[in-house]
PDB file of C-alpha atoms in Angstrom:
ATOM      1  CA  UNK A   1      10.328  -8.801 -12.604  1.00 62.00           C
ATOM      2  CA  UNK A   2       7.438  -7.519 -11.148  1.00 72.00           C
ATOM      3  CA  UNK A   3       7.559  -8.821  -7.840  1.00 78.00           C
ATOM      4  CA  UNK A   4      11.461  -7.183  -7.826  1.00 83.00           C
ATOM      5  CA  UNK A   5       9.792  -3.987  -8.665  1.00 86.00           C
ATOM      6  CA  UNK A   6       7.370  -4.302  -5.926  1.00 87.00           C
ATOM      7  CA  UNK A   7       9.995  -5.223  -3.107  1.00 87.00           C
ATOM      8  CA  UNK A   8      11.888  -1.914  -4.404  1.00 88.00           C
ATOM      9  CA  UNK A   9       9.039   0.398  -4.705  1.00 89.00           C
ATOM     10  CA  UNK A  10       8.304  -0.581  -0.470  1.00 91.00           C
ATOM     11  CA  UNK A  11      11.940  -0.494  -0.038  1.00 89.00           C
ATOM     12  CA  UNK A  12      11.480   3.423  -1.486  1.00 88.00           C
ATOM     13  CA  UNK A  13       8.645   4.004   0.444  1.00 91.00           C
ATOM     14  CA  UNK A  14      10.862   2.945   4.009  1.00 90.00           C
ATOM     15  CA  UNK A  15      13.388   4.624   2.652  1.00 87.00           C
ATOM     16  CA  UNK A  16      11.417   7.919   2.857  1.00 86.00           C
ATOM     17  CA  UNK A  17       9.820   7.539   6.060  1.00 86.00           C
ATOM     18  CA  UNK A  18      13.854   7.364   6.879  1.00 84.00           C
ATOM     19  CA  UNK A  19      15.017  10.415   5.362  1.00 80.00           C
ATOM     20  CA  UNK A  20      16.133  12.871   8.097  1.00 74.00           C
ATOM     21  CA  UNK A  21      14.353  15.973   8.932  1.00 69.00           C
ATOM     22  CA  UNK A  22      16.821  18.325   8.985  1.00 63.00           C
ATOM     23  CA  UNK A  23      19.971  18.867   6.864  1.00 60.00           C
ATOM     24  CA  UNK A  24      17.675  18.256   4.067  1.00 63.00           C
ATOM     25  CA  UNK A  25      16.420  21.000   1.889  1.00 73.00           C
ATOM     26  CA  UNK A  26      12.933  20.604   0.876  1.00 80.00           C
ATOM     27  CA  UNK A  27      12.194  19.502  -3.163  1.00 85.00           C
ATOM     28  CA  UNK A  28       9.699  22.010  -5.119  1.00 89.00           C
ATOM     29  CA  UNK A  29       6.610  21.590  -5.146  1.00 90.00           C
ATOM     30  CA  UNK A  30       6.825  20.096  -9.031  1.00 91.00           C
ATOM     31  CA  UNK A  31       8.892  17.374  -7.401  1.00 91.00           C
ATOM     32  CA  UNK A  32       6.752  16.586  -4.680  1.00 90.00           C
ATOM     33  CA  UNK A  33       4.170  16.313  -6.958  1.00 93.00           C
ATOM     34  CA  UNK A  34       5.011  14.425  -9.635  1.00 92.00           C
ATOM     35  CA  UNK A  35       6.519  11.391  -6.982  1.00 92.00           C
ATOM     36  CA  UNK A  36       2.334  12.043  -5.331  1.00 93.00           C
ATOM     37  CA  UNK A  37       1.260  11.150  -8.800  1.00 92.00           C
ATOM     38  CA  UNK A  38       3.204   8.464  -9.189  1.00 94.00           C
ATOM     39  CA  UNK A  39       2.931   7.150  -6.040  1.00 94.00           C
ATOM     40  CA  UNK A  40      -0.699   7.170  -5.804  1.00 92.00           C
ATOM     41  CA  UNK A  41      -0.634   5.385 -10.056  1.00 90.00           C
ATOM     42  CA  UNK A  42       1.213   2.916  -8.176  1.00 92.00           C
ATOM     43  CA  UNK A  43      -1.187   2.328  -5.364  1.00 92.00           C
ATOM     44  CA  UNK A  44      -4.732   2.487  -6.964  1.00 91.00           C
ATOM     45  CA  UNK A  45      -4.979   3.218 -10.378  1.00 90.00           C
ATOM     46  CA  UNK A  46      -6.336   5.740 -12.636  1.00 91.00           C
ATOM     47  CA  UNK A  47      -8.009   8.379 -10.352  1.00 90.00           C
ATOM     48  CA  UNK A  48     -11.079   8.575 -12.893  1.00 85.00           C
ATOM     49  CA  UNK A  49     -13.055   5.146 -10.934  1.00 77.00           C
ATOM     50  CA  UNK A  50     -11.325   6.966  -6.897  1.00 84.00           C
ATOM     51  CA  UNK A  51     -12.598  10.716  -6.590  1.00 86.00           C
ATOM     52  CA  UNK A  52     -13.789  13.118  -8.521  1.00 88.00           C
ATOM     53  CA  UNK A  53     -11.526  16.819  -8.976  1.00 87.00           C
ATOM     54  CA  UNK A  54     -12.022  18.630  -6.101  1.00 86.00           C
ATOM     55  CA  UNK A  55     -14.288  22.182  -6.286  1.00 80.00           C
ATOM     56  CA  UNK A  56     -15.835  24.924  -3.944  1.00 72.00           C
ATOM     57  CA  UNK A  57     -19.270  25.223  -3.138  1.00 60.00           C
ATOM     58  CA  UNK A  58     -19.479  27.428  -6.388  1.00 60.00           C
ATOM     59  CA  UNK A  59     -18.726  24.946  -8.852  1.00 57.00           C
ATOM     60  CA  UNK A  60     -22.245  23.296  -7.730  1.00 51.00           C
ATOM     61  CA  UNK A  61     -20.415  20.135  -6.429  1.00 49.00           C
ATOM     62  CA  UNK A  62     -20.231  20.774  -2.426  1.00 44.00           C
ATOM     63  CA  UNK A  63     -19.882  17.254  -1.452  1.00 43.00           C
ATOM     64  CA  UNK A  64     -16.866  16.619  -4.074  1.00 46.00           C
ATOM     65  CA  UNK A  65     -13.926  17.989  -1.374  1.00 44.00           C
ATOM     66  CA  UNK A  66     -15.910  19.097   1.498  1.00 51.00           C
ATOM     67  CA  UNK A  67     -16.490  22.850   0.264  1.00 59.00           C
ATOM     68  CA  UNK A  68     -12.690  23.904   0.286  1.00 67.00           C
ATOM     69  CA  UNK A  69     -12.159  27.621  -0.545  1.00 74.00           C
ATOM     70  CA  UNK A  70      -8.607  29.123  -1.112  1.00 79.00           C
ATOM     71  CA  UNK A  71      -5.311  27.584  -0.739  1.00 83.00           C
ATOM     72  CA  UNK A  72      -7.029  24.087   0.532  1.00 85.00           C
ATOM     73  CA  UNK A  73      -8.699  24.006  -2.935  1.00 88.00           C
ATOM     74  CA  UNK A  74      -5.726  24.468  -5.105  1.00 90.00           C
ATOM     75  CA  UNK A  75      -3.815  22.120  -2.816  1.00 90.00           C
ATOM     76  CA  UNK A  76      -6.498  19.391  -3.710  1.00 91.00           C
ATOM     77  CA  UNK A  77      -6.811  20.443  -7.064  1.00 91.00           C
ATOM     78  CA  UNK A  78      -3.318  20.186  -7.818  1.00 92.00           C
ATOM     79  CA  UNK A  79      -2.437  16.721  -6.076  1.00 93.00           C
ATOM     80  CA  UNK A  80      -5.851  15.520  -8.430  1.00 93.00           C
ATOM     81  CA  UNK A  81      -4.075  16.712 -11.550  1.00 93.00           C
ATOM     82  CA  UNK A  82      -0.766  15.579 -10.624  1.00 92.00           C
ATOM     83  CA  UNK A  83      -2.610  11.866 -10.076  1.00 93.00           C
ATOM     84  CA  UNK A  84      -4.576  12.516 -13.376  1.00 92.00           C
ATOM     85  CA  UNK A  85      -0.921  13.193 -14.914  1.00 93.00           C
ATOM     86  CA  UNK A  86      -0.281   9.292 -14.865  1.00 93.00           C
ATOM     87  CA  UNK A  87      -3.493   8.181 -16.256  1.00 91.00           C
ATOM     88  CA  UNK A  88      -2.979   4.681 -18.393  1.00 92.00           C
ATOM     89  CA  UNK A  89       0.180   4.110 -16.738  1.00 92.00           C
ATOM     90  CA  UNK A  90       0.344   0.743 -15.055  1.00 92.00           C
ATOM     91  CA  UNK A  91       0.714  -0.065 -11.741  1.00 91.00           C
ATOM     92  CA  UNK A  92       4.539  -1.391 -12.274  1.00 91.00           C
ATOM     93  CA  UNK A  93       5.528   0.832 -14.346  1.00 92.00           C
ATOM     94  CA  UNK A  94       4.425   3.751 -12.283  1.00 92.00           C
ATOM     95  CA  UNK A  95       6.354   1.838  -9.526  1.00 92.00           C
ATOM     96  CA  UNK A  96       9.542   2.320 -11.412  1.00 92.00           C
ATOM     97  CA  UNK A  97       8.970   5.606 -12.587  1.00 94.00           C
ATOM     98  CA  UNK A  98       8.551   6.711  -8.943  1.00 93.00           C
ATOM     99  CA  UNK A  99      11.711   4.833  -7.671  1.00 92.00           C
ATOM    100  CA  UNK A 100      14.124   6.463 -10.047  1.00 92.00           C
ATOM    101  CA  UNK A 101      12.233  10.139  -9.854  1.00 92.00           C
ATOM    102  CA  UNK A 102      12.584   9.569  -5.756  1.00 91.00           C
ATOM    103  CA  UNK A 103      16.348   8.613  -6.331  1.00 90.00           C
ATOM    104  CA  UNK A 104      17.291  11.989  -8.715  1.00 90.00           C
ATOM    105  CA  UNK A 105      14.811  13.839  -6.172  1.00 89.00           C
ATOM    106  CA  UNK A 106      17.009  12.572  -3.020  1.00 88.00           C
ATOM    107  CA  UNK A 107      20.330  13.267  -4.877  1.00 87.00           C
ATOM    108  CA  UNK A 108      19.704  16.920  -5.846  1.00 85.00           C
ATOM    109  CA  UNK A 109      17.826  17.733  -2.321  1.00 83.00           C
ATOM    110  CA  UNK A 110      18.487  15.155   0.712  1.00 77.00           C
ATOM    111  CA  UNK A 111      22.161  14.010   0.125  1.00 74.00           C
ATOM    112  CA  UNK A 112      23.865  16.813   2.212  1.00 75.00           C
ATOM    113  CA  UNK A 113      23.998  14.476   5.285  1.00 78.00           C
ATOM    114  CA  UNK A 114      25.693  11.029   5.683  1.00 83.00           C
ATOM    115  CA  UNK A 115      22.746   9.165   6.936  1.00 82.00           C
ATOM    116  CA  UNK A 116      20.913  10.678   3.785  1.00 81.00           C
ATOM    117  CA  UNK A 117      23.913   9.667   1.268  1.00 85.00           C
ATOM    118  CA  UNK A 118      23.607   6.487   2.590  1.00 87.00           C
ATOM    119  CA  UNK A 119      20.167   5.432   2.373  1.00 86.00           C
ATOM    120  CA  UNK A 120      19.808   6.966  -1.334  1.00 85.00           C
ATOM    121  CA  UNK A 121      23.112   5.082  -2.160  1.00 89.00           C
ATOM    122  CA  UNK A 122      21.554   1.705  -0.384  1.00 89.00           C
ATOM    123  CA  UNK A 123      18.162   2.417  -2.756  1.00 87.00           C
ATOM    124  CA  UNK A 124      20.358   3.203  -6.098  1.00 87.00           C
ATOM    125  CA  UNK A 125      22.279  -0.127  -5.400  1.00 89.00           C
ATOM    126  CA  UNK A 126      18.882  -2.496  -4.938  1.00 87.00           C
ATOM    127  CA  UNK A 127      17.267  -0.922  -8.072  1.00 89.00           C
ATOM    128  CA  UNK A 128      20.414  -1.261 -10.083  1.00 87.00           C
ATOM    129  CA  UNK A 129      20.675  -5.031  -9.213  1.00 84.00           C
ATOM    130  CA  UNK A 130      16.931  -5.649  -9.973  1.00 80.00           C
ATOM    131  CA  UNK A 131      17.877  -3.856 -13.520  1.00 78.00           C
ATOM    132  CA  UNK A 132      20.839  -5.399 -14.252  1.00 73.00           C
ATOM    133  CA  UNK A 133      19.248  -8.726 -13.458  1.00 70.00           C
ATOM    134  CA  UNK A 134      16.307  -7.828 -15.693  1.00 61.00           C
ATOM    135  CA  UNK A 135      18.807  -6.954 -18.641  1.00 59.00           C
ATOM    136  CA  UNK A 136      21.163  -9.976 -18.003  1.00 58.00           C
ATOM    137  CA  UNK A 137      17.855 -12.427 -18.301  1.00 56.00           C
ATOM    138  CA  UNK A 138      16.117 -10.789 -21.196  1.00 54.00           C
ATOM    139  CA  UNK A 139      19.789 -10.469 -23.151  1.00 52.00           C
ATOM    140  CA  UNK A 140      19.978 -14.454 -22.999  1.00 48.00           C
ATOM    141  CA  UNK A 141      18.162 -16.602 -26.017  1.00 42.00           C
ATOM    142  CA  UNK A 142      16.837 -19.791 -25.453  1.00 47.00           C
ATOM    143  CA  UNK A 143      17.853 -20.650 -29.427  1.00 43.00           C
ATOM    144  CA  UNK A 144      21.626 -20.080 -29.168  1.00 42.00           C
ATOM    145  CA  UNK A 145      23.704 -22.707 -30.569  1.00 40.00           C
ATOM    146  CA  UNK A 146      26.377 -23.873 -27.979  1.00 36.00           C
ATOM    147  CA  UNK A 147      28.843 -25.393 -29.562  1.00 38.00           C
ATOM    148  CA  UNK A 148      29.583 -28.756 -27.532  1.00 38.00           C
ATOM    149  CA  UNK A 149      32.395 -31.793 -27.503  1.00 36.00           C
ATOM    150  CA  UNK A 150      29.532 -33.695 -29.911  1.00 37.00           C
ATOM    151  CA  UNK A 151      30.515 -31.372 -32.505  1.00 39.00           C
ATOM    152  CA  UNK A 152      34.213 -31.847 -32.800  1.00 42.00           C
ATOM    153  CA  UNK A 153      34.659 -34.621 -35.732  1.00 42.00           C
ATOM    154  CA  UNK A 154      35.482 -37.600 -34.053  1.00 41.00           C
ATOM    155  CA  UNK A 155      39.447 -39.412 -35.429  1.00 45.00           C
ATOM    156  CA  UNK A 156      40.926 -42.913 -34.627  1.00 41.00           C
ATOM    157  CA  UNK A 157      43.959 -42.700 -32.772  1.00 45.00           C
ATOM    158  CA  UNK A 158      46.601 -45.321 -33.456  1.00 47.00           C
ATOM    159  CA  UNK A 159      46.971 -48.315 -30.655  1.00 44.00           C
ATOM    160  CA  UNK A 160      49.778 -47.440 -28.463  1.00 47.00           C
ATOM    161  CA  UNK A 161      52.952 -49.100 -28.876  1.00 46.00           C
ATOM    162  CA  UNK A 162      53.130 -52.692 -28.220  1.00 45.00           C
ATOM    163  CA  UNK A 163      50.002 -53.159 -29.068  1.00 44.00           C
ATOM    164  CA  UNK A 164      49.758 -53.800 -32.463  1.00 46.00           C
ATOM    165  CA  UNK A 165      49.407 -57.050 -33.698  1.00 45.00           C
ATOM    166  CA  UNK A 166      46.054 -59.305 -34.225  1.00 44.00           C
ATOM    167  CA  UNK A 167      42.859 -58.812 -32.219  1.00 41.00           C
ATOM    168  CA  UNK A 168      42.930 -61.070 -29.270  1.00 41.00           C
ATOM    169  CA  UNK A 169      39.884 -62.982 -28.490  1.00 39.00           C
ATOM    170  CA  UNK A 170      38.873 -62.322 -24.753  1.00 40.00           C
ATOM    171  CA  UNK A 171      37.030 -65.097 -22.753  1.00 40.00           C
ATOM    172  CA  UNK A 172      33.196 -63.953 -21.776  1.00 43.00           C
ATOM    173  CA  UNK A 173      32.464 -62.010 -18.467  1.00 42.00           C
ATOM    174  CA  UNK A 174      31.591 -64.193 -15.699  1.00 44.00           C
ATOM    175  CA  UNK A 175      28.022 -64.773 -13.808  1.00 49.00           C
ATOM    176  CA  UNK A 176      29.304 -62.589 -11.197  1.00 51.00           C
ATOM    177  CA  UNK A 177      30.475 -59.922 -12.914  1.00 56.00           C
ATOM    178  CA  UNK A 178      27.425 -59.755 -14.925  1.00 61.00           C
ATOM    179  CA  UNK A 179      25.624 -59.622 -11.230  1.00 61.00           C
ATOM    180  CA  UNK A 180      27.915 -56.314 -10.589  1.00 62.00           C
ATOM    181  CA  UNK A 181      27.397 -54.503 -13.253  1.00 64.00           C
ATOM    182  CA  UNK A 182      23.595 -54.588 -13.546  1.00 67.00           C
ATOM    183  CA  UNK A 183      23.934 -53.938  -9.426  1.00 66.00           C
ATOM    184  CA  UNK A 184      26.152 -50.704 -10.113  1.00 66.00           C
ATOM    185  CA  UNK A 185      23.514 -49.959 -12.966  1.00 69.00           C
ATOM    186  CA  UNK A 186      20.836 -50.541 -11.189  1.00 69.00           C
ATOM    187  CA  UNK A 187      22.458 -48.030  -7.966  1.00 67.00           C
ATOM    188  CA  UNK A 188      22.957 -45.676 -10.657  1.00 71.00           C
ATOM    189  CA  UNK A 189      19.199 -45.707 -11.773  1.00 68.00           C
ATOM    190  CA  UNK A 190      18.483 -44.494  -8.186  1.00 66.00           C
ATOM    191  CA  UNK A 191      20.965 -42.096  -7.445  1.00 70.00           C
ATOM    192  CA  UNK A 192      19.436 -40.128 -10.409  1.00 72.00           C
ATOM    193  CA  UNK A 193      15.899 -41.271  -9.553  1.00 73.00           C
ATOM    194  CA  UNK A 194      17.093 -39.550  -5.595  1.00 71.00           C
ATOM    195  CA  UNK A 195      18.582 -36.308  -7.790  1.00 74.00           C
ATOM    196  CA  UNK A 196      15.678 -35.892 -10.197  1.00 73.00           C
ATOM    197  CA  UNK A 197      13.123 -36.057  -6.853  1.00 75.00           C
ATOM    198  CA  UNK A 198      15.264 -33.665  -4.670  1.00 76.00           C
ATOM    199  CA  UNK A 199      15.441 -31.271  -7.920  1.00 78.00           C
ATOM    200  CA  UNK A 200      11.253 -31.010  -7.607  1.00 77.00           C
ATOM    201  CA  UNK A 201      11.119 -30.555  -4.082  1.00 79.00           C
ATOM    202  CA  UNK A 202      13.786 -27.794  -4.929  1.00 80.00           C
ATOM    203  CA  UNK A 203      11.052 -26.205  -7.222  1.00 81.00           C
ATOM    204  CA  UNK A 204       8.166 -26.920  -5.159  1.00 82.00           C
ATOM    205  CA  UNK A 205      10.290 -24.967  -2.242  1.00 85.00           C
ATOM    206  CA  UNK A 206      11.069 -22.351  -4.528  1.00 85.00           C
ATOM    207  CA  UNK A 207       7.898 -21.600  -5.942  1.00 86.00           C
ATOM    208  CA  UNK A 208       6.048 -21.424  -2.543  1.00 87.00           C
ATOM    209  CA  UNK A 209       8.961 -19.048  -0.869  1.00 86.00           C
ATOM    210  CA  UNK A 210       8.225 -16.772  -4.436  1.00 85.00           C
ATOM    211  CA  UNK A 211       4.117 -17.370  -3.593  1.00 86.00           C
ATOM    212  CA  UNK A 212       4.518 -16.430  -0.037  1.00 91.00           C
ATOM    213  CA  UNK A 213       6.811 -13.600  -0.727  1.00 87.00           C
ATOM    214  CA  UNK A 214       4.687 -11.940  -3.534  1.00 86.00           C
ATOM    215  CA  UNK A 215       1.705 -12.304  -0.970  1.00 90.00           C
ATOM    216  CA  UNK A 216       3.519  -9.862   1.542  1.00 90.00           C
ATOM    217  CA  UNK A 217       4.583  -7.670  -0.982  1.00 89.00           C
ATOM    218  CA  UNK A 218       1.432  -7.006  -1.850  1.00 87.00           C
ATOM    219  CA  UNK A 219       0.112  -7.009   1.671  1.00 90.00           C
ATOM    220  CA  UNK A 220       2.468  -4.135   2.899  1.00 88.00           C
ATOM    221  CA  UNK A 221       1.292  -2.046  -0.457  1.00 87.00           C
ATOM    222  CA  UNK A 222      -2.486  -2.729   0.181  1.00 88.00           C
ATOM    223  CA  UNK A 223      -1.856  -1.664   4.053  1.00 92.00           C
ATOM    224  CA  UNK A 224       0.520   1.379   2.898  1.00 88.00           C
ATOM    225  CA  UNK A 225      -2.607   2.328   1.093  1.00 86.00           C
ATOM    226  CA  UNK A 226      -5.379   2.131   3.251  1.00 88.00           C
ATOM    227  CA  UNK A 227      -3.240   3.725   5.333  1.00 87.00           C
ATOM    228  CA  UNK A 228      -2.785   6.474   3.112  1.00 83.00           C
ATOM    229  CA  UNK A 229      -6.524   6.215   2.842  1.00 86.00           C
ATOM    230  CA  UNK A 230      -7.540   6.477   6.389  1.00 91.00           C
ATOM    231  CA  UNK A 231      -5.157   9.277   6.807  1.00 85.00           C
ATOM    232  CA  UNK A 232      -6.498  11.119   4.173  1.00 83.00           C
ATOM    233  CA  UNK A 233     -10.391  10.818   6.096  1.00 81.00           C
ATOM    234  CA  UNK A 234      -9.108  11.762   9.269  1.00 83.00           C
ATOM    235  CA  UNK A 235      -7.608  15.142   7.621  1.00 80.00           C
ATOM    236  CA  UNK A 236     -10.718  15.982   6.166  1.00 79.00           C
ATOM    237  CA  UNK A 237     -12.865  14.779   9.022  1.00 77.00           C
ATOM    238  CA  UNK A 238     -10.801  16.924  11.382  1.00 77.00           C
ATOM    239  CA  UNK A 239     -11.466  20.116   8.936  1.00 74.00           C
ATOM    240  CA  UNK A 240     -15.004  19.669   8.839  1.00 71.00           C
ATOM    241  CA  UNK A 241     -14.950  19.303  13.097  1.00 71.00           C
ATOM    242  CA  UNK A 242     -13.259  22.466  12.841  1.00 74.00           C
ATOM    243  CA  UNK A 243     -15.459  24.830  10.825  1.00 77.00           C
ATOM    244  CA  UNK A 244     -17.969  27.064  12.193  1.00 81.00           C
ATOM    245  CA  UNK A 245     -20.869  25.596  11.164  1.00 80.00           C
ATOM    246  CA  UNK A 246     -20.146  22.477  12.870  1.00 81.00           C
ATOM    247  CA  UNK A 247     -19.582  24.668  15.897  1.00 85.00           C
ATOM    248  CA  UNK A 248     -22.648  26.285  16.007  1.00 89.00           C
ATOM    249  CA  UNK A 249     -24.736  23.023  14.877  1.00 87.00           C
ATOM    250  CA  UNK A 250     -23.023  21.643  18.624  1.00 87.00           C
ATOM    251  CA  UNK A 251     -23.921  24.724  20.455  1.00 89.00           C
ATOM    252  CA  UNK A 252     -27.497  24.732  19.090  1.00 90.00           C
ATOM    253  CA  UNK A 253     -27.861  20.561  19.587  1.00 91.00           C
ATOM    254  CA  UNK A 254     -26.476  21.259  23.154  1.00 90.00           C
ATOM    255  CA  UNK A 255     -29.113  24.056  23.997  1.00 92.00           C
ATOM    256  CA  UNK A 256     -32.366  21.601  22.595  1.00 93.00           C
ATOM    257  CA  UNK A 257     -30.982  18.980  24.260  1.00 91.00           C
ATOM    258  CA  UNK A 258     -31.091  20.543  28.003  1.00 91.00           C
ATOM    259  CA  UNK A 259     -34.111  22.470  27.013  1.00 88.00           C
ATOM    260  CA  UNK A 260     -35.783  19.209  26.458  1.00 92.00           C
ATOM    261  CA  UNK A 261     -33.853  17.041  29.568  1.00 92.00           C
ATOM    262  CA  UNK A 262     -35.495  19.890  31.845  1.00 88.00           C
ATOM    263  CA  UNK A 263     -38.857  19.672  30.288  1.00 85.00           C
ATOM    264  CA  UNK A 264     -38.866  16.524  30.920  1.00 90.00           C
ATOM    265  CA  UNK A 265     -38.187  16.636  34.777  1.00 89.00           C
ATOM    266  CA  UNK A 266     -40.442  19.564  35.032  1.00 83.00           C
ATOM    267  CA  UNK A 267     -42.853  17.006  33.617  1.00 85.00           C
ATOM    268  CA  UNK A 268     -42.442  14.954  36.593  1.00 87.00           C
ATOM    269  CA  UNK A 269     -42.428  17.042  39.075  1.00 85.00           C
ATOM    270  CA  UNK A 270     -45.461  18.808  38.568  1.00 80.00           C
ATOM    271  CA  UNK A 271     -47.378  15.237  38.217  1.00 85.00           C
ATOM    272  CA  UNK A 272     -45.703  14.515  41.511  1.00 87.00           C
ATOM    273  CA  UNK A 273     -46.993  17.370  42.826  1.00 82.00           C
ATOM    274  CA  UNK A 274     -50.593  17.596  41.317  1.00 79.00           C
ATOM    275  CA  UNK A 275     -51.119  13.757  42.605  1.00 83.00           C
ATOM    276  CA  UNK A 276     -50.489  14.688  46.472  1.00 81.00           C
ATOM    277  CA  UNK A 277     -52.906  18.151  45.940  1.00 79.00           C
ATOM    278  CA  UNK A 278     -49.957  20.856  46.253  1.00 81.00           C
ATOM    279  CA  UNK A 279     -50.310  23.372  43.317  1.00 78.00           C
ATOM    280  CA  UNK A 280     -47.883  25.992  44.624  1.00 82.00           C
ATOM    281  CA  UNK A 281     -45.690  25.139  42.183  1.00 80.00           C
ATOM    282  CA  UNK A 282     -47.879  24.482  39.660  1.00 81.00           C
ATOM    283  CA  UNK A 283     -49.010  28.103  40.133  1.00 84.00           C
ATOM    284  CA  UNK A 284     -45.337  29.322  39.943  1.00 84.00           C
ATOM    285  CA  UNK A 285     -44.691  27.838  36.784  1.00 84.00           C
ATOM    286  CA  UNK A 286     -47.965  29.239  35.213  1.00 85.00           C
ATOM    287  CA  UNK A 287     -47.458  32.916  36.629  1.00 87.00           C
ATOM    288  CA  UNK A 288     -43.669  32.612  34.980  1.00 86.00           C
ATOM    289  CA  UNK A 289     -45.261  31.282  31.376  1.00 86.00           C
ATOM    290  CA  UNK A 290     -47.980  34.539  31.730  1.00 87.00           C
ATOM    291  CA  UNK A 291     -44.831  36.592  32.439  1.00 89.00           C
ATOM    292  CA  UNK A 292     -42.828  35.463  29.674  1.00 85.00           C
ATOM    293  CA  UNK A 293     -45.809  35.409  27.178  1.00 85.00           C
ATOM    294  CA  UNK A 294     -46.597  39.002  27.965  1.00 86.00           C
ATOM    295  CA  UNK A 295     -42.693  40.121  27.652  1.00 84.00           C
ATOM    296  CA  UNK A 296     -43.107  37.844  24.114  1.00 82.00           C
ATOM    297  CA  UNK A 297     -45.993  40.494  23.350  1.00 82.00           C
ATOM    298  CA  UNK A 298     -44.010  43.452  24.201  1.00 83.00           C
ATOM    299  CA  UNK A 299     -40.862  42.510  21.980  1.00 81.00           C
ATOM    300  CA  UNK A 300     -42.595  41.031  19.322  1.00 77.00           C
ATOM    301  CA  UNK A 301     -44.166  43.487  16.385  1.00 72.00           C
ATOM    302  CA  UNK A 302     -48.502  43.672  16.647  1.00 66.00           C
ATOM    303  CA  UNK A 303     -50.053  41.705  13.744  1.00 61.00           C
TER     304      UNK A 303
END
């Protein structure tokens, strides 16, 4: 049942990503939440052992959600509750829980188009097949008593007519039919022998097509969530680039990094100079550090 669920729940999740973008109005954000909640239940787990509840640079915590101030914060903080809403929920039975909130969500909010009718009708059909088939199994009991043709008392009938009369004696079967018989039996050992083997390589087939299958189920949901994952860095990577302080930690990096690139070949040219005995420039550069020591002096308080 499990693996059904699983093949469903990424079945939902494509079924989303296929949901047009317009005709459809847009669920509240209660909704929206409550499937992130689930959805994220489904993919990792409690959220206590993932992340820690967002907070500002106030709270003390600045490395929790990368300072976030505002809107951002109660964006975070809200997702993290709705996640922390699920909490001791498995992972399966969040999965179910978010395919039938998805399917109410798409019928009250992205069924005004056909395409959207009929990929929320395509999802309502697979989960109600994987239910019914759940139902139907767990409804049957192994102890049942079946009542069979070995329970029907068992009556004579009378000989037919003509043949009443005394029992006649028949003469014994002959070598060769004895030789036919325990052939036929013996053809009939191995027919069963050939059934019974085909049967387990049946099962053997069976159980490696369920193996394989249950390995790329949860394949797809491990790379659906480090997707999410890497996603989810890249935003907050690409707000950090974009504050201020980052800006002005690149302008100042920039400036000491030229400042020292032309010391450098300053350096080397003075050397140059000094070993072949021409100080002119040497002399330049000193009159221009007396100049800008004394303009130092001038804007700088006494001591």
């Amino acid at each position: 049942m499990a693996d059904s669920v699983d093949r469903v729940f990424v079945h939902a999740l494509n079924t989303v990503k296929k949901i047009p973008k317009t005709g459809a109005s847009r669920p509240p954000p209660a909704d929206r939440l409550r499937l992130y909640g689930l959805y994220k239940q489904a993919m990792e787990g409690d959220v206590d052992g993932v992340m820690a509840r967002p907070s500002s640079y106030r709270d003390g915590d600045s490395g929790s959600a990368g300072g976030l101030e505002g809107d951002d914060l109660k964006r975070e903080r809200d997702k993290w509750d709705a996640w922390d809403a699920q909490r001791g929920v498995s992972r399966t039975e969040a999965k179910r829980r978010y395919i039938e909130a998805l399917i109410e969500t798409m019928h009250k909010y992205a069924s005004t188009t056909a395409d959207a009718r009929e990929l929320v009708a395509e999802l309502e059909f697979v989960w109600d097949q994987i239910k019914n088939n759940s139902a139907s199994s767990s409804g049957s009991s192994p102890g049942r008593r079946v009542s069979t043709f070995t329970t029907q008392p068992r009556q004579f009938q009378q000989p037919q007519s003509g043949t009443e009369g005394p029992m006649r004696v028949l003469s014994p079967m002959s070598q060769d039919d004895e030789e036919e018989r325990e052939s036929a039996r013996r053809l009939g050992q191995f027919e069963e022998e050939k059934e019974y083997d085909d049967e387990k390589k049946d099962n053997k087939t069976r159980k490696w097509r369920k193996s394989i299958e249950r390995a790329l189920v949860k394949m797809t949901a491990e790379v659906a969530a480090l997707r999410e994952q890497i996603n989810t860095g890249r935003e907050w990577q690409g707000r950090k680039s974009r504050s201020l302080g980052s800006w002005i930690a690149w302008f100042l990096w920039l400036v000491v990094r030229h400042a020292l690139v032309d010391g450098f070949l300053l350096g080397l040219v003075l050397l140059w100079l000094r070993k072949r005995k021409d100080r002119r420039f040497e002399d330049l550069v000193r009159q221009g550090l007396k100049i800008g020591r004394e303009y130092l002096r001038m804007i700088l308080p006494a001591r």
